Tab-separated table of C-alpha atoms in Angstrom:
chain	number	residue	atom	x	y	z
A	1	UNK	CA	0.000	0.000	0.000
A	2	UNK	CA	1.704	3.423	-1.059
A	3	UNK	CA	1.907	5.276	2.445
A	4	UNK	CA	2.929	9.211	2.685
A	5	UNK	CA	4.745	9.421	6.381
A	6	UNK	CA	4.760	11.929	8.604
A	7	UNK	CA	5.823	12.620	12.269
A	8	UNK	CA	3.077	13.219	14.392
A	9	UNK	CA	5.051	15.949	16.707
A	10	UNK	CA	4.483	18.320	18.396
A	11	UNK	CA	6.824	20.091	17.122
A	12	UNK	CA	6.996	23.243	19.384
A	13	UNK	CA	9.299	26.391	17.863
A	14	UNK	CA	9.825	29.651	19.180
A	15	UNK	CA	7.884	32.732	17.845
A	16	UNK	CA	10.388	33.995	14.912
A	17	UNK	CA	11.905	30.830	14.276
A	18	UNK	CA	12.009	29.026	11.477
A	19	UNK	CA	9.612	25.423	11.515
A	20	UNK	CA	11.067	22.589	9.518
A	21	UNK	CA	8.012	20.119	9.038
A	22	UNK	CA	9.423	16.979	6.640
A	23	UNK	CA	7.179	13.697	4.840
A	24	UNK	CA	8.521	10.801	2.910
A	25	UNK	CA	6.808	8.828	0.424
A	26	UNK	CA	7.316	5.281	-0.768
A	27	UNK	CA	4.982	5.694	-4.209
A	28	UNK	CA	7.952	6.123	-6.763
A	29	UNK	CA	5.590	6.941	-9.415
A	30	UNK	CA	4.277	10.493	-7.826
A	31	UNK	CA	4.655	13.675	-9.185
A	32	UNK	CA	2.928	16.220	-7.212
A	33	UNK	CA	2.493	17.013	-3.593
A	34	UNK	CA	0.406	19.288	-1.843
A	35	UNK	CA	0.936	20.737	2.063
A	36	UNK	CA	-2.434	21.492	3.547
A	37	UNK	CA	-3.062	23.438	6.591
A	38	UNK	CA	-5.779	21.706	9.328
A	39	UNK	CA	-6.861	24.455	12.066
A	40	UNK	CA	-8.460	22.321	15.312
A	41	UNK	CA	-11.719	21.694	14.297
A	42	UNK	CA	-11.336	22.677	10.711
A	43	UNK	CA	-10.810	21.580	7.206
A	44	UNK	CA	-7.823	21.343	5.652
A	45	UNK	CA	-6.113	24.349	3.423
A	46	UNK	CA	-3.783	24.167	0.941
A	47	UNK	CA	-0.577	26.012	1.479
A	48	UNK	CA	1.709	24.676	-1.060
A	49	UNK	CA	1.988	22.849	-4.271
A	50	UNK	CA	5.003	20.875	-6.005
A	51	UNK	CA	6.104	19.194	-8.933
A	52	UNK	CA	9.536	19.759	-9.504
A	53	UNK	CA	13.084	18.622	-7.896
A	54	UNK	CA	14.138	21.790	-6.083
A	55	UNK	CA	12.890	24.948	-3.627
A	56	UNK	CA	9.545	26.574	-3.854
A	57	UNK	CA	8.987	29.660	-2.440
A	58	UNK	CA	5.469	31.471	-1.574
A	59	UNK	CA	5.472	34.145	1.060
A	60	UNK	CA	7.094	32.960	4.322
A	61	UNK	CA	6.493	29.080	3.068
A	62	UNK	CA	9.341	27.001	1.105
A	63	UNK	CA	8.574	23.456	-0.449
A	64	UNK	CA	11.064	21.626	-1.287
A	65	UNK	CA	11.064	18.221	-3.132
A	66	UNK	CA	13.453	15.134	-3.664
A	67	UNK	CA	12.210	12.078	-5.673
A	68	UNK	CA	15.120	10.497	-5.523
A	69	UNK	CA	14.745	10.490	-2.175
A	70	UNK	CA	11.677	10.318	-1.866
A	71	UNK	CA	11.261	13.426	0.892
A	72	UNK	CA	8.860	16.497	0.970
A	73	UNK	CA	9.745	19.319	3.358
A	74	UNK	CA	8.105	22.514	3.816
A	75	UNK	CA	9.975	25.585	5.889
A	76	UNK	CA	8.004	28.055	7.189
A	77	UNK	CA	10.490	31.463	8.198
A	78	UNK	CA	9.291	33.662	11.131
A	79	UNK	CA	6.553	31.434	12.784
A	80	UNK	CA	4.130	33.168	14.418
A	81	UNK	CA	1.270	31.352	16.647
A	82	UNK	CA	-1.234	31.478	14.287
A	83	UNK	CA	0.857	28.843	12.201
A	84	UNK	CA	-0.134	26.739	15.137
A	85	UNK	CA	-2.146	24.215	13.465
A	86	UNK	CA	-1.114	20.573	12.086
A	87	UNK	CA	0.047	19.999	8.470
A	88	UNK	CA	-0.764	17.057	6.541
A	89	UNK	CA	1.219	15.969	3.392
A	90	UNK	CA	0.240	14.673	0.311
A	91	UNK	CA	0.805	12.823	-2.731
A	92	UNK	CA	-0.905	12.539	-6.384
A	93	UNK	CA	-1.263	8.913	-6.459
A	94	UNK	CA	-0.718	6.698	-9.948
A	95	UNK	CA	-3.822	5.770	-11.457
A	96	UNK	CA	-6.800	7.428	-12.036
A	97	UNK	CA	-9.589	10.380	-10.552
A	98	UNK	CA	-6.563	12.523	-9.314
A	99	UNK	CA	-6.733	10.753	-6.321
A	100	UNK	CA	-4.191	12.388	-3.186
A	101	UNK	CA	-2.833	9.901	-0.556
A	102	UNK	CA	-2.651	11.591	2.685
A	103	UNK	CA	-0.572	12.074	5.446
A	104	UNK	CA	-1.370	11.989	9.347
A	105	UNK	CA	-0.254	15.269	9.797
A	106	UNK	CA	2.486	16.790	11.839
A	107	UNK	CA	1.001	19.224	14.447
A	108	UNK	CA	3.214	22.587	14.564
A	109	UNK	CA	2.896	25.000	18.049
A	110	UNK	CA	4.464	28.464	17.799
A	111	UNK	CA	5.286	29.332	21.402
A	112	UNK	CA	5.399	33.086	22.558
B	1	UNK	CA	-13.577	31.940	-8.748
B	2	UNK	CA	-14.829	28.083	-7.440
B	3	UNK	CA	-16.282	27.683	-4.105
B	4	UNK	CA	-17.546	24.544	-2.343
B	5	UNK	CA	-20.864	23.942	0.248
B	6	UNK	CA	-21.511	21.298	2.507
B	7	UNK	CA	-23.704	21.156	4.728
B	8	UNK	CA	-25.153	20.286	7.629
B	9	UNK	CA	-22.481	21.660	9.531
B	10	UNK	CA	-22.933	19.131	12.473
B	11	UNK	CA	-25.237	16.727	12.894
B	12	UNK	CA	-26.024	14.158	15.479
B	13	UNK	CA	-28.272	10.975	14.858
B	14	UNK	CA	-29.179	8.010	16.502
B	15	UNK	CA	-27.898	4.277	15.440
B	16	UNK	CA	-29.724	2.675	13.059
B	17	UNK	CA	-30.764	5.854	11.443
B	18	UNK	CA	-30.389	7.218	7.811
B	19	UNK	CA	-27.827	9.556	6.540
B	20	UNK	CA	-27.698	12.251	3.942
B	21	UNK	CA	-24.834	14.699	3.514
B	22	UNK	CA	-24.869	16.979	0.624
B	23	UNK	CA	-22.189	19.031	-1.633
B	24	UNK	CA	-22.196	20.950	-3.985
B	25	UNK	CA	-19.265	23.016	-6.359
B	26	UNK	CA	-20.221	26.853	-8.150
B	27	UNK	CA	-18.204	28.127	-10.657
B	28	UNK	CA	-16.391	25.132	-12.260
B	29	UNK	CA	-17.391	22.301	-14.634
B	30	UNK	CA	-17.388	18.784	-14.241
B	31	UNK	CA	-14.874	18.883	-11.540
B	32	UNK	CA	-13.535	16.063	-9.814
B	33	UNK	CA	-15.324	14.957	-6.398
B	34	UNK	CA	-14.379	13.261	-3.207
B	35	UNK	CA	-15.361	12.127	-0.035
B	36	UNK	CA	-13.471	11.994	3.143
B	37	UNK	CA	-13.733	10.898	6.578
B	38	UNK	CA	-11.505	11.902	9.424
B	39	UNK	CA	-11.922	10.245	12.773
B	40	UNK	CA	-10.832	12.081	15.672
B	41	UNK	CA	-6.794	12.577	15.639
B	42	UNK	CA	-6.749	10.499	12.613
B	43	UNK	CA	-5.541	10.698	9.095
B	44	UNK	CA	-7.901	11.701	6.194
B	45	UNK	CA	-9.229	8.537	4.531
B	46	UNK	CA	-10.828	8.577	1.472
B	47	UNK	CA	-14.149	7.395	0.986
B	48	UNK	CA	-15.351	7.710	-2.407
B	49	UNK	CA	-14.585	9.313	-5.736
B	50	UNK	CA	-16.483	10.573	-8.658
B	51	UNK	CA	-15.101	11.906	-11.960
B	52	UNK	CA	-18.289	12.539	-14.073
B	53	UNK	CA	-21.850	12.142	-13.449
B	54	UNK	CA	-23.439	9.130	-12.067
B	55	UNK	CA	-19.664	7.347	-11.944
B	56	UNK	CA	-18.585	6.553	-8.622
B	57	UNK	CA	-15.849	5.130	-7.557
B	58	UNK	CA	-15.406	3.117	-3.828
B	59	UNK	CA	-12.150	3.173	-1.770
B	60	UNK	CA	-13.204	1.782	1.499
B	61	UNK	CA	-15.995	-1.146	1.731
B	62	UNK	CA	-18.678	-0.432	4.279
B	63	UNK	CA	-22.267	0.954	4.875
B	64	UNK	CA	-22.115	4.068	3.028
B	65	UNK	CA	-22.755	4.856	-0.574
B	66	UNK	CA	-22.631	8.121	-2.604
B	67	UNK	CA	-23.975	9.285	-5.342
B	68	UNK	CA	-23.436	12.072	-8.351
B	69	UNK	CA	-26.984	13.111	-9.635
B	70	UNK	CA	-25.480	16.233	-11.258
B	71	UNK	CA	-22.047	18.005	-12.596
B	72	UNK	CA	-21.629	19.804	-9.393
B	73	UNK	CA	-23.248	17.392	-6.600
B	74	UNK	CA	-22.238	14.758	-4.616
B	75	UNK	CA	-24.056	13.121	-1.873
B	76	UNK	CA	-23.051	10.151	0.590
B	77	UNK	CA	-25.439	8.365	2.194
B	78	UNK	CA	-26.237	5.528	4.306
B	79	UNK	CA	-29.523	3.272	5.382
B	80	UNK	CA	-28.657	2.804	8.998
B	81	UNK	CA	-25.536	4.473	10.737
B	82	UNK	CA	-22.912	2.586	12.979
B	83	UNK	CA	-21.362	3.805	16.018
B	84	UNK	CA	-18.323	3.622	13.861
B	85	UNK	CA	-19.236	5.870	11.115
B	86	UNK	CA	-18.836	8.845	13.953
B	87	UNK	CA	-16.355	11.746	12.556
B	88	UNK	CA	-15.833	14.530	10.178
B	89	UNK	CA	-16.742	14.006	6.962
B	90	UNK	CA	-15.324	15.855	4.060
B	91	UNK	CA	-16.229	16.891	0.484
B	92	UNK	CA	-13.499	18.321	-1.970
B	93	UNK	CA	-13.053	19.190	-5.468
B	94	UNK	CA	-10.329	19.265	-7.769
B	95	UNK	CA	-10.258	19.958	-11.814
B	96	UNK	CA	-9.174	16.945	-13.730
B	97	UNK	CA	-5.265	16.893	-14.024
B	98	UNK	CA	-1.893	17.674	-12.137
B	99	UNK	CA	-4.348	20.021	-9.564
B	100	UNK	CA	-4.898	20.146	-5.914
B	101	UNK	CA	-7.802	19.507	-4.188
B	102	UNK	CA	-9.722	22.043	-2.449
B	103	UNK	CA	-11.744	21.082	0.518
B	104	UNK	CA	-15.008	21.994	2.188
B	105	UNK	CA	-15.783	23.045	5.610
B	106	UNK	CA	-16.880	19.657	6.516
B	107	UNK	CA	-19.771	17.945	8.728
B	108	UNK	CA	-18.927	16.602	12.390
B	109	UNK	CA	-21.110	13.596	12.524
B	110	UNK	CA	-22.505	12.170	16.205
B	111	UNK	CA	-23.578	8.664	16.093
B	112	UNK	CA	-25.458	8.041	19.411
C-alpha cells in the first residue's frame, strides 16, 4: 500500500523561528504534492503545491522536493502562533480520478 | 472563482438511522469529487470518488454509498448508521489533471 509518512510531533518552535516540518513517500511513481493546513476543528487548506526537484517559495512558506529520495519538506520562516495548526502531506497517487494519498499530519505549536 | 458547500455543519443521529450529507461546487465544470472521513486525531481517509456524473468510484468497503446526480453534486449516504461511522466528513473538489484539491468546511457527525 503506497503510504505518505509523517511525524506526528508536536513540534513546538519559538515565535520567529524558522519550523522545519518533513514527509517521505514510498509511491515512486508520484509527481505532485500538496501541504495542507488543518486548524483544530477545521478543514484542511492548501498552502503549497510541487512538482519539480528543487525549492519553492510562496510568502514565508518554502517546499522543497526530492524524488530520488523520496522526501517532501516545507519551511516556514518567522513562525508566528497562528501557524499553530497541524500539516498534513500529500501525494498525487498513480492511477486514475486525481486521487491524493494523505498524510497523518504533523502538528506545529508556535510558542510566545 | 470556485467555491464549495456542505452542509449540515454538524449533525447528530441516533444508530440505526439514515444519513444524507450533501455538496455541492459553483463556478467550475465537471470537476472532480471526493469524499473523506476523518476520525478524531486520525488521518484523512478517502471514501469515495467521482469523476463525471453518475460514476462513482469506492475506496473503502462499508455501509455508506454516494452518489453524483449532477455536474456539481455529490451526496453520501447511508440506510442505517454505525457507532463507527462517527467523525468529520469531508467533500473536496479538484479539476481533472496535475491540480490540488480544495476542501469543504466539513460535517462533524454524532452517532449516538
Amino acid at each position: 500500500q503506497k503510504e505518505v509518512e509523517q511525524n506526528s510531533g508536536p513540534l513546538s518552535v519559538p515565535e520567529g523561528a524558522i519550523a522545519s516540518l518533513n514527509c517521505t513517500y514510498s509511491d515512486r511513481g508520484s509527481q505532485s504534492f500538496f501541504w495542507y493546513r488543518q486548524y483544530s476543528g477545521k478543514s484542511p487548506e492548501l498552502i503549497m503545491s510541487i512538482y519539480s526537484n528543487g525549492d519553492k517559495e510562496d510568502g514565508r512558506f518554502t517546499a522543497q522536493l526530492n524524488k530520488a529520495s523520496q522526501y517532501v519538506s516545507l519551511l516556514i520562516r518567522d513562525s508566528q502562533p497562528s501557524d499553530s495548526a497541524t500539516y498534513l502531506c500529500a501525494s498525487r497517487a498513480t492511477g486514475g480520478g486525481n486521487k491524493l494519498t494523505f498524510g497523518t499530519g504533523t502538528q506545529l505549536k508556535v510558542e510566545l | 472563482s470556485q467555491t464549495i458547500h456542505q452542509w449540515p455543519a454538524t449533525l447528530v443521529q441516533p444508530v440505526g438511522s439514515p444519513l444524507s450529507l450533501e455538496c455541492t461546487v459553483e463556478g467550475t465544470s465537471n470537476p472532480n469529487l471526493y469524499w473523506y472521513r476523518q476520525a478524531a486525531g486520525r488521518g484523512l481517509q478517502l471514501l469515495f470518488y467521482s469523476v463525471g456524473i453518475g460514476q462513482i468510484s469506492s475506496e473503502v468497503p462499508q455501509n455508506l454509498s454516494a452518489s453524483r446526480p449532477q455536474d456539481r453534486q455529490f451526496i453520501l449516504s447511508s440506510k442505517k448508521l454505525l457507532l463507527s461511522d462517527s467523525g468529520f466528513y469531508l467533500c473536496a473538489w479538484s479539476l481533472a489533471g496535475d491540480q490540488p484539491q480544495h476542501f469543504g468546511d466539513g460535517t462533524r457527525l454524532s452517532i449516538l
